[in-house]
Amino acid sequence: MRKDVLAGIALAFMAASIPAFASDGLGKNLNLYYGTTNLSFGGLTYTGNNGGTIPNIRISSPYNIGNFYLGISSDLSFGHINGLRADRYTFNIEPGWIFPINKDLAFVPYIRLAALGQAIYGITGSKSAHDSHISSGSNVKFGYNIGGGAAVQWSPVNRLVIVPSFDISYYRQGYDAYENDHSKYTAYISTSEYRERLGVYYYLTNWLDLGINIGADQYGTGGGSIVSYDAGLGVNF
């Protein structure tokens, strides 16, 4: 009887100490990626002849519960380009599902839901300086994205995780504009947005990583594109 009790306690302890990756089909390295909050600093560049770069701060946290995936990220970009305010603030939620190929490789389709606030330059670029119907004011207007895509999560060697992703979304953004009588109103741009991202994370320890993120956003109207890049540290809680 005593042996049975001791054996039961030992089994319970072992079960409690088994890490979460035992039930999701992923290995240690990919599970280090989940639950890590990354804070990084870099720049956001509006491309084109009259483009420019402003500072960017990025916060991102991927989570999983079993094979359910939830990506949360926010980018804060601020500054002026060609005398126009070019601030852009985004908040992304990406629920999805993890399909393990093996313990070091997974395919993750997801839905993208994003809210953003954006100033005039990020919407109309240098055109706003030459179009009397577009306001050059500094108001930040609301916009949103609804779409989906997929990511590949790959750990080619110990402590290294590489995550390329691509998604397509419907993008709607408000901005200040003027009537012919100079009265101001809110106009809207509605288009598609194609977004590619690449994240590379190297885990110095089981709780600390060095991360690099590179992204590109291209709009379906051909009205421009955005390139972002940043590097920083991540902590796995």
PDB file of N, CA and C in Angstrom, residues 29 133 193:
ATOM      1  N   ASN A  29      12.577  24.318 -28.570  1.00  0.00           N
ATOM      2  CA  ASN A  29      12.902  25.613 -29.162  1.00  0.00           C
ATOM      3  C   ASN A  29      11.656  26.386 -29.583  1.00  0.00           C
ATOM      4  N   HIS A 133      -7.302  69.364 -51.960  1.00  0.00           N
ATOM      5  CA  HIS A 133      -8.421  68.653 -51.370  1.00  0.00           C
ATOM      6  C   HIS A 133      -7.994  67.747 -50.215  1.00  0.00           C
ATOM      7  N   GLU A 193      -4.267  45.162 -48.576  1.00  0.00           N
ATOM      8  CA  GLU A 193      -2.907  45.308 -48.065  1.00  0.00           C
ATOM      9  C   GLU A 193      -2.237  43.947 -48.041  1.00  0.00           C
TER      10      GLU A 193
END
